[in-house]
Amino acid sequence: VIALPRSMVGLRWTPWRFTSTLLLTLGGLTLFVLALPWIGDLWQLVFARARDYLGGLDAPLGDQQLTLPGGLNVTLPVLAILTPMPGTSALWTAGIVSAVVFGLSFALPTRFTPVKYFLRLLAILQGSAVFFFAVSPEPFPYRLQDHVFLLLTAGLVVMGLVPLLLGLTLHVFDIAFWKKLLLTVALMAHLAVFLPLKAMVHIWLVLHGTAVVMPVLFLVFGLLMDVMVLVAFYGWVLSEKGEGRS
C-alpha cells in the first residue's frame, strides 16, 4: 500500500490539537514579550564582549530604543562606527574576486548545481555593488550603524513571528507536546544568541572589506539567514522518523 504524501493527509482538529496549538502559540508570544528586556541586555553584553575580542575596534557602545507593534520597547546596542568607503584598490579586489568566483562556478561538477547557482548569484550581486561604487556620483546612502540596526530589528520581528509560524505549521502535526514546546524555546533562544553574533560578524567584514560588501551581506546573509534558521529547525523536527504523520 502506497501511503499518501504528507501534503495530502488530512488532520482532524481534535480538542487536544486545537488546545495545544493555542497554548504553544500564546505561550511563545508571552515568552517573547517577557524576554525582551533580557534580550536587550544580552545583546549589549554580546556587543561589548565581541568588540573587545575583535581587537582594534575602538568604538563607543551605546543603545537605541526600538518600538515594536503593540507599544513594546526594547533597547538595541549601537556601535558608533564610521562606514569605510571603498577606494580604487578595494573595488578592483572585489571586482576580480567576483569574476573569479563566477568563472569557477562553471568548473564545479553537475552534482553541485545548487552551489554553482548560489556562487553566481553572489558574484553578480557583488559585481553590481562594485559597479555602483565605481560609477555613481552620489555617496552611498547607508551607514554601517543603520545596517546593523536593521539586522537586529528584522531579527526581532522573526523571533516574534516564530510562535505564530509554528502554530500555523508545525504544531498542527502529531508530534509530542514536549517536543513542540522544546522546539519553540530552542528556536527563539538560538535566534537570541545568533542575531547579535551575526551583526558583529557583519561589522567586522565591512570594516575589513569596506562598504562594497554591505549589499551582499544585507541581501544574502541578513534576514534570509534568520529565515533559514527557522526552516532548518522545522525540517529537523519533521525529518525524524514517524514525526508529522497522522
PDB file of N, CA and C in Angstrom, residues 101-182:
ATOM      1  N   VAL A 101      35.094  34.037  -8.887  1.00  0.00           N
ATOM      2  CA  VAL A 101      34.062  33.161  -8.325  1.00  0.00           C
ATOM      3  C   VAL A 101      33.038  32.786  -9.393  1.00  0.00           C
ATOM      4  N   PHE A 102      32.656  33.755 -10.197  1.00  0.00           N
ATOM      5  CA  PHE A 102      31.685  33.479 -11.264  1.00  0.00           C
ATOM      6  C   PHE A 102      32.255  32.473 -12.256  1.00  0.00           C
ATOM      7  N   GLY A 103      33.532  32.632 -12.614  1.00  0.00           N
ATOM      8  CA  GLY A 103      34.145  31.705 -13.558  1.00  0.00           C
ATOM      9  C   GLY A 103      34.335  30.315 -12.985  1.00  0.00           C
ATOM     10  N   LEU A 104      34.754  30.246 -11.715  1.00  0.00           N
ATOM     11  CA  LEU A 104      34.978  28.947 -11.092  1.00  0.00           C
ATOM     12  C   LEU A 104      33.686  28.165 -10.908  1.00  0.00           C
ATOM     13  N   SER A 105      32.566  28.854 -10.820  1.00  0.00           N
ATOM     14  CA  SER A 105      31.296  28.141 -10.641  1.00  0.00           C
ATOM     15  C   SER A 105      30.998  27.208 -11.810  1.00  0.00           C
ATOM     16  N   PHE A 106      31.513  27.538 -12.995  1.00  0.00           N
ATOM     17  CA  PHE A 106      31.274  26.694 -14.163  1.00  0.00           C
ATOM     18  C   PHE A 106      32.138  25.426 -14.129  1.00  0.00           C
ATOM     19  N   ALA A 107      33.166  25.422 -13.293  1.00  0.00           N
ATOM     20  CA  ALA A 107      34.050  24.256 -13.211  1.00  0.00           C
ATOM     21  C   ALA A 107      33.544  23.201 -12.245  1.00  0.00           C
ATOM     22  N   LEU A 108      32.551  23.524 -11.444  1.00  0.00           N
ATOM     23  CA  LEU A 108      32.023  22.567 -10.491  1.00  0.00           C
ATOM     24  C   LEU A 108      31.238  21.472 -11.204  1.00  0.00           C
ATOM     25  N   PRO A 109      31.279  20.240 -10.697  1.00  0.00           N
ATOM     26  CA  PRO A 109      30.529  19.152 -11.328  1.00  0.00           C
ATOM     27  C   PRO A 109      29.019  19.351 -11.203  1.00  0.00           C
ATOM     28  N   THR A 110      28.281  18.569 -11.955  1.00  0.00           N
ATOM     29  CA  THR A 110      26.828  18.732 -12.017  1.00  0.00           C
ATOM     30  C   THR A 110      26.162  18.538 -10.666  1.00  0.00           C
ATOM     31  N   ARG A 111      26.699  17.640  -9.845  1.00  0.00           N
ATOM     32  CA  ARG A 111      26.055  17.373  -8.559  1.00  0.00           C
ATOM     33  C   ARG A 111      26.093  18.586  -7.623  1.00  0.00           C
ATOM     34  N   PHE A 112      26.909  19.571  -7.954  1.00  0.00           N
ATOM     35  CA  PHE A 112      26.978  20.798  -7.165  1.00  0.00           C
ATOM     36  C   PHE A 112      26.216  21.945  -7.830  1.00  0.00           C
ATOM     37  N   THR A 113      25.201  21.617  -8.607  1.00  0.00           N
ATOM     38  CA  THR A 113      24.448  22.644  -9.329  1.00  0.00           C
ATOM     39  C   THR A 113      23.875  23.720  -8.404  1.00  0.00           C
ATOM     40  N   PRO A 114      23.250  23.370  -7.269  1.00  0.00           N
ATOM     41  CA  PRO A 114      22.769  24.441  -6.379  1.00  0.00           C
ATOM     42  C   PRO A 114      23.879  25.373  -5.923  1.00  0.00           C
ATOM     43  N   VAL A 115      25.063  24.810  -5.625  1.00  0.00           N
ATOM     44  CA  VAL A 115      26.193  25.641  -5.202  1.00  0.00           C
ATOM     45  C   VAL A 115      26.644  26.547  -6.342  1.00  0.00           C
ATOM     46  N   LYS A 116      26.628  26.013  -7.561  1.00  0.00           N
ATOM     47  CA  LYS A 116      27.041  26.799  -8.726  1.00  0.00           C
ATOM     48  C   LYS A 116      26.168  28.042  -8.868  1.00  0.00           C
ATOM     49  N   TYR A 117      24.850  27.851  -8.771  1.00  0.00           N
ATOM     50  CA  TYR A 117      23.956  28.995  -8.936  1.00  0.00           C
ATOM     51  C   TYR A 117      24.061  29.967  -7.771  1.00  0.00           C
ATOM     52  N   PHE A 118      24.317  29.446  -6.580  1.00  0.00           N
ATOM     53  CA  PHE A 118      24.487  30.325  -5.425  1.00  0.00           C
ATOM     54  C   PHE A 118      25.735  31.188  -5.584  1.00  0.00           C
ATOM     55  N   LEU A 119      26.830  30.589  -6.024  1.00  0.00           N
ATOM     56  CA  LEU A 119      28.057  31.348  -6.239  1.00  0.00           C
ATOM     57  C   LEU A 119      27.883  32.402  -7.326  1.00  0.00           C
ATOM     58  N   ARG A 120      27.150  32.044  -8.373  1.00  0.00           N
ATOM     59  CA  ARG A 120      26.906  33.021  -9.438  1.00  0.00           C
ATOM     60  C   ARG A 120      26.058  34.182  -8.933  1.00  0.00           C
ATOM     61  N   LEU A 121      25.090  33.873  -8.083  1.00  0.00           N
ATOM     62  CA  LEU A 121      24.275  34.939  -7.502  1.00  0.00           C
ATOM     63  C   LEU A 121      25.143  35.884  -6.677  1.00  0.00           C
ATOM     64  N   LEU A 122      26.010  35.321  -5.829  1.00  0.00           N
ATOM     65  CA  LEU A 122      26.902  36.158  -5.026  1.00  0.00           C
ATOM     66  C   LEU A 122      27.791  37.018  -5.914  1.00  0.00           C
ATOM     67  N   ALA A 123      28.335  36.416  -6.975  1.00  0.00           N
ATOM     68  CA  ALA A 123      29.234  37.145  -7.861  1.00  0.00           C
ATOM     69  C   ALA A 123      28.508  38.276  -8.577  1.00  0.00           C
ATOM     70  N   ILE A 124      27.286  38.023  -9.010  1.00  0.00           N
ATOM     71  CA  ILE A 124      26.514  39.055  -9.719  1.00  0.00           C
ATOM     72  C   ILE A 124      26.159  40.205  -8.777  1.00  0.00           C
ATOM     73  N   LEU A 125      25.721  39.864  -7.571  1.00  0.00           N
ATOM     74  CA  LEU A 125      25.378  40.907  -6.602  1.00  0.00           C
ATOM     75  C   LEU A 125      26.600  41.739  -6.228  1.00  0.00           C
ATOM     76  N   GLN A 126      27.725  41.064  -5.997  1.00  0.00           N
ATOM     77  CA  GLN A 126      28.938  41.786  -5.632  1.00  0.00           C
ATOM     78  C   GLN A 126      29.445  42.626  -6.804  1.00  0.00           C
ATOM     79  N   GLY A 127      29.350  42.083  -8.011  1.00  0.00           N
ATOM     80  CA  GLY A 127      29.737  42.851  -9.187  1.00  0.00           C
ATOM     81  C   GLY A 127      28.869  44.079  -9.369  1.00  0.00           C
ATOM     82  N   SER A 128      27.579  43.956  -9.064  1.00  0.00           N
ATOM     83  CA  SER A 128      26.675  45.118  -9.164  1.00  0.00           C
ATOM     84  C   SER A 128      27.064  46.184  -8.147  1.00  0.00           C
ATOM     85  N   ALA A 129      27.452  45.745  -6.941  1.00  0.00           N
ATOM     86  CA  ALA A 129      27.889  46.708  -5.925  1.00  0.00           C
ATOM     87  C   ALA A 129      29.159  47.427  -6.363  1.00  0.00           C
ATOM     88  N   VAL A 130      30.089  46.691  -6.941  1.00  0.00           N
ATOM     89  CA  VAL A 130      31.325  47.308  -7.446  1.00  0.00           C
ATOM     90  C   VAL A 130      31.003  48.335  -8.519  1.00  0.00           C
ATOM     91  N   PHE A 131      30.098  47.985  -9.413  1.00  0.00           N
ATOM     92  CA  PHE A 131      29.714  48.906 -10.492  1.00  0.00           C
ATOM     93  C   PHE A 131      29.096  50.182  -9.920  1.00  0.00           C
ATOM     94  N   PHE A 132      28.255  50.037  -8.889  1.00  0.00           N
ATOM     95  CA  PHE A 132      27.616  51.207  -8.283  1.00  0.00           C
ATOM     96  C   PHE A 132      28.667  52.153  -7.704  1.00  0.00           C
ATOM     97  N   PHE A 133      29.581  51.605  -6.905  1.00  0.00           N
ATOM     98  CA  PHE A 133      30.582  52.459  -6.265  1.00  0.00           C
ATOM     99  C   PHE A 133      31.550  53.049  -7.284  1.00  0.00           C
ATOM    100  N   ALA A 134      31.734  52.381  -8.410  1.00  0.00           N
ATOM    101  CA  ALA A 134      32.690  52.863  -9.410  1.00  0.00           C
ATOM    102  C   ALA A 134      32.119  53.999 -10.248  1.00  0.00           C
ATOM    103  N   VAL A 135      30.814  53.989 -10.506  1.00  0.00           N
ATOM    104  CA  VAL A 135      30.253  54.956 -11.455  1.00  0.00           C
ATOM    105  C   VAL A 135      29.282  55.944 -10.827  1.00  0.00           C
ATOM    106  N   SER A 136      28.726  55.642  -9.656  1.00  0.00           N
ATOM    107  CA  SER A 136      27.707  56.521  -9.087  1.00  0.00           C
ATOM    108  C   SER A 136      28.334  57.810  -8.565  1.00  0.00           C
ATOM    109  N   PRO A 137      27.793  58.942  -8.975  1.00  0.00           N
ATOM    110  CA  PRO A 137      28.315  60.220  -8.462  1.00  0.00           C
ATOM    111  C   PRO A 137      27.790  60.536  -7.063  1.00  0.00           C
ATOM    112  N   GLU A 138      26.729  59.834  -6.654  1.00  0.00           N
ATOM    113  CA  GLU A 138      26.135  60.084  -5.349  1.00  0.00           C
ATOM    114  C   GLU A 138      26.835  59.244  -4.280  1.00  0.00           C
ATOM    115  N   PRO A 139      26.941  59.778  -3.068  1.00  0.00           N
ATOM    116  CA  PRO A 139      27.553  58.991  -1.980  1.00  0.00           C
ATOM    117  C   PRO A 139      26.650  57.835  -1.563  1.00  0.00           C
ATOM    118  N   PHE A 140      27.251  56.807  -1.011  1.00  0.00           N
ATOM    119  CA  PHE A 140      26.493  55.650  -0.557  1.00  0.00           C
ATOM    120  C   PHE A 140      25.570  56.082   0.582  1.00  0.00           C
ATOM    121  N   PRO A 141      24.259  55.865   0.450  1.00  0.00           N
ATOM    122  CA  PRO A 141      23.314  56.470   1.407  1.00  0.00           C
ATOM    123  C   PRO A 141      23.156  55.714   2.716  1.00  0.00           C
ATOM    124  N   TYR A 142      23.780  54.559   2.870  1.00  0.00           N
ATOM    125  CA  TYR A 142      23.553  53.737   4.057  1.00  0.00           C
ATOM    126  C   TYR A 142      24.788  53.697   4.944  1.00  0.00           C
ATOM    127  N   ARG A 143      24.559  53.845   6.246  1.00  0.00           N
ATOM    128  CA  ARG A 143      25.645  53.769   7.213  1.00  0.00           C
ATOM    129  C   ARG A 143      25.717  52.360   7.798  1.00  0.00           C
ATOM    130  N   LEU A 144      26.886  52.016   8.288  1.00  0.00           N
ATOM    131  CA  LEU A 144      27.052  50.714   8.925  1.00  0.00           C
ATOM    132  C   LEU A 144      26.168  50.598  10.163  1.00  0.00           C
ATOM    133  N   GLN A 145      26.001  51.673  10.896  1.00  0.00           N
ATOM    134  CA  GLN A 145      25.116  51.659  12.061  1.00  0.00           C
ATOM    135  C   GLN A 145      23.682  51.336  11.660  1.00  0.00           C
ATOM    136  N   ASP A 146      23.228  51.935  10.554  1.00  0.00           N
ATOM    137  CA  ASP A 146      21.867  51.655  10.082  1.00  0.00           C
ATOM    138  C   ASP A 146      21.728  50.202   9.644  1.00  0.00           C
ATOM    139  N   HIS A 147      22.772  49.687   9.007  1.00  0.00           N
ATOM    140  CA  HIS A 147      22.775  48.303   8.557  1.00  0.00           C
ATOM    141  C   HIS A 147      22.609  47.346   9.740  1.00  0.00           C
ATOM    142  N   VAL A 148      23.370  47.580  10.796  1.00  0.00           N
ATOM    143  CA  VAL A 148      23.320  46.716  11.974  1.00  0.00           C
ATOM    144  C   VAL A 148      21.973  46.849  12.684  1.00  0.00           C
ATOM    145  N   PHE A 149      21.488  48.072  12.814  1.00  0.00           N
ATOM    146  CA  PHE A 149      20.198  48.297  13.476  1.00  0.00           C
ATOM    147  C   PHE A 149      19.080  47.584  12.732  1.00  0.00           C
ATOM    148  N   LEU A 150      19.124  47.623  11.400  1.00  0.00           N
ATOM    149  CA  LEU A 150      18.104  46.949  10.606  1.00  0.00           C
ATOM    150  C   LEU A 150      18.204  45.433  10.742  1.00  0.00           C
ATOM    151  N   LEU A 151      19.437  44.913  10.824  1.00  0.00           N
ATOM    152  CA  LEU A 151      19.617  43.470  11.031  1.00  0.00           C
ATOM    153  C   LEU A 151      18.973  43.025  12.341  1.00  0.00           C
ATOM    154  N   LEU A 152      19.246  43.757  13.409  1.00  0.00           N
ATOM    155  CA  LEU A 152      18.700  43.394  14.710  1.00  0.00           C
ATOM    156  C   LEU A 152      17.182  43.560  14.743  1.00  0.00           C
ATOM    157  N   THR A 153      16.682  44.612  14.112  1.00  0.00           N
ATOM    158  CA  THR A 153      15.236  44.835  14.082  1.00  0.00           C
ATOM    159  C   THR A 153      14.522  43.724  13.328  1.00  0.00           C
ATOM    160  N   ALA A 154      15.036  43.383  12.147  1.00  0.00           N
ATOM    161  CA  ALA A 154      14.431  42.306  11.368  1.00  0.00           C
ATOM    162  C   ALA A 154      14.501  40.985  12.113  1.00  0.00           C
ATOM    163  N   GLY A 155      15.608  40.747  12.811  1.00  0.00           N
ATOM    164  CA  GLY A 155      15.738  39.523  13.583  1.00  0.00           C
ATOM    165  C   GLY A 155      14.723  39.440  14.711  1.00  0.00           C
ATOM    166  N   LEU A 156      14.469  40.569  15.381  1.00  0.00           N
ATOM    167  CA  LEU A 156      13.456  40.591  16.431  1.00  0.00           C
ATOM    168  C   LEU A 156      12.072  40.284  15.868  1.00  0.00           C
ATOM    169  N   VAL A 157      11.787  40.810  14.691  1.00  0.00           N
ATOM    170  CA  VAL A 157      10.492  40.525  14.055  1.00  0.00           C
ATOM    171  C   VAL A 157      10.353  39.029  13.781  1.00  0.00           C
ATOM    172  N   VAL A 158      11.430  38.419  13.287  1.00  0.00           N
ATOM    173  CA  VAL A 158      11.401  36.974  13.040  1.00  0.00           C
ATOM    174  C   VAL A 158      11.168  36.217  14.340  1.00  0.00           C
ATOM    175  N   MET A 159      11.853  36.630  15.415  1.00  0.00           N
ATOM    176  CA  MET A 159      11.660  35.974  16.707  1.00  0.00           C
ATOM    177  C   MET A 159      10.216  36.073  17.163  1.00  0.00           C
ATOM    178  N   GLY A 160       9.616  37.247  16.990  1.00  0.00           N
ATOM    179  CA  GLY A 160       8.229  37.420  17.395  1.00  0.00           C
ATOM    180  C   GLY A 160       7.251  36.614  16.559  1.00  0.00           C
ATOM    181  N   LEU A 161       7.630  36.336  15.312  1.00  0.00           N
ATOM    182  CA  LEU A 161       6.757  35.561  14.428  1.00  0.00           C
ATOM    183  C   LEU A 161       6.910  34.055  14.603  1.00  0.00           C
ATOM    184  N   VAL A 162       7.979  33.626  15.287  1.00  0.00           N
ATOM    185  CA  VAL A 162       8.225  32.188  15.445  1.00  0.00           C
ATOM    186  C   VAL A 162       7.032  31.453  16.040  1.00  0.00           C
ATOM    187  N   PRO A 163       6.447  31.899  17.176  1.00  0.00           N
ATOM    188  CA  PRO A 163       5.293  31.159  17.717  1.00  0.00           C
ATOM    189  C   PRO A 163       4.108  31.108  16.750  1.00  0.00           C
ATOM    190  N   LEU A 164       3.864  32.203  16.029  1.00  0.00           N
ATOM    191  CA  LEU A 164       2.749  32.216  15.083  1.00  0.00           C
ATOM    192  C   LEU A 164       2.997  31.276  13.916  1.00  0.00           C
ATOM    193  N   LEU A 165       4.209  31.315  13.364  1.00  0.00           N
ATOM    194  CA  LEU A 165       4.531  30.462  12.222  1.00  0.00           C
ATOM    195  C   LEU A 165       4.494  28.982  12.604  1.00  0.00           C
ATOM    196  N   LEU A 166       5.042  28.663  13.772  1.00  0.00           N
ATOM    197  CA  LEU A 166       4.991  27.276  14.219  1.00  0.00           C
ATOM    198  C   LEU A 166       3.562  26.848  14.530  1.00  0.00           C
ATOM    199  N   GLY A 167       2.761  27.777  15.048  1.00  0.00           N
ATOM    200  CA  GLY A 167       1.373  27.451  15.338  1.00  0.00           C
ATOM    201  C   GLY A 167       0.570  27.150  14.086  1.00  0.00           C
ATOM    202  N   LEU A 168       0.905  27.800  12.981  1.00  0.00           N
ATOM    203  CA  LEU A 168       0.195  27.575  11.721  1.00  0.00           C
ATOM    204  C   LEU A 168       0.740  26.390  10.939  1.00  0.00           C
ATOM    205  N   THR A 169       1.907  25.910  11.323  1.00  0.00           N
ATOM    206  CA  THR A 169       2.543  24.850  10.530  1.00  0.00           C
ATOM    207  C   THR A 169       2.859  23.618  11.375  1.00  0.00           C
ATOM    208  N   LEU A 170       3.871  23.703  12.201  1.00  0.00           N
ATOM    209  CA  LEU A 170       4.379  22.526  12.904  1.00  0.00           C
ATOM    210  C   LEU A 170       3.434  22.012  13.980  1.00  0.00           C
ATOM    211  N   HIS A 171       2.858  22.898  14.771  1.00  0.00           N
ATOM    212  CA  HIS A 171       2.092  22.473  15.941  1.00  0.00           C
ATOM    213  C   HIS A 171       0.827  21.698  15.583  1.00  0.00           C
ATOM    214  N   VAL A 172       0.377  21.756  14.351  1.00  0.00           N
ATOM    215  CA  VAL A 172      -0.834  21.028  13.976  1.00  0.00           C
ATOM    216  C   VAL A 172      -0.543  19.552  13.713  1.00  0.00           C
ATOM    217  N   PHE A 173       0.746  19.189  13.609  1.00  0.00           N
ATOM    218  CA  PHE A 173       1.092  17.795  13.348  1.00  0.00           C
ATOM    219  C   PHE A 173       1.084  16.983  14.643  1.00  0.00           C
ATOM    220  N   ASP A 174       1.021  15.650  14.471  1.00  0.00           N
ATOM    221  CA  ASP A 174       1.003  14.729  15.614  1.00  0.00           C
ATOM    222  C   ASP A 174       2.417  14.510  16.135  1.00  0.00           C
ATOM    223  N   ILE A 175       2.911  15.504  16.833  1.00  0.00           N
ATOM    224  CA  ILE A 175       4.232  15.450  17.458  1.00  0.00           C
ATOM    225  C   ILE A 175       4.036  15.645  18.953  1.00  0.00           C
ATOM    226  N   ALA A 176       4.858  14.989  19.733  1.00  0.00           N
ATOM    227  CA  ALA A 176       4.732  15.091  21.182  1.00  0.00           C
ATOM    228  C   ALA A 176       4.742  16.554  21.629  1.00  0.00           C
ATOM    229  N   PHE A 177       3.878  16.863  22.581  1.00  0.00           N
ATOM    230  CA  PHE A 177       3.736  18.244  23.045  1.00  0.00           C
ATOM    231  C   PHE A 177       5.066  18.792  23.546  1.00  0.00           C
ATOM    232  N   TRP A 178       5.836  17.964  24.278  1.00  0.00           N
ATOM    233  CA  TRP A 178       7.091  18.450  24.836  1.00  0.00           C
ATOM    234  C   TRP A 178       8.098  18.777  23.739  1.00  0.00           C
ATOM    235  N   LYS A 179       8.020  18.051  22.616  1.00  0.00           N
ATOM    236  CA  LYS A 179       8.918  18.345  21.504  1.00  0.00           C
ATOM    237  C   LYS A 179       8.565  19.683  20.866  1.00  0.00           C
ATOM    238  N   LYS A 180       7.278  19.952  20.729  1.00  0.00           N
ATOM    239  CA  LYS A 180       6.851  21.238  20.170  1.00  0.00           C
ATOM    240  C   LYS A 180       7.279  22.385  21.088  1.00  0.00           C
ATOM    241  N   LEU A 181       7.087  22.183  22.381  1.00  0.00           N
ATOM    242  CA  LEU A 181       7.485  23.208  23.347  1.00  0.00           C
ATOM    243  C   LEU A 181       8.990  23.430  23.320  1.00  0.00           C
ATOM    244  N   LEU A 182       9.748  22.322  23.294  1.00  0.00           N
ATOM    245  CA  LEU A 182      11.205  22.431  23.264  1.00  0.00           C
ATOM    246  C   LEU A 182      11.678  23.126  21.996  1.00  0.00           C
TER     247      LEU A 182
END
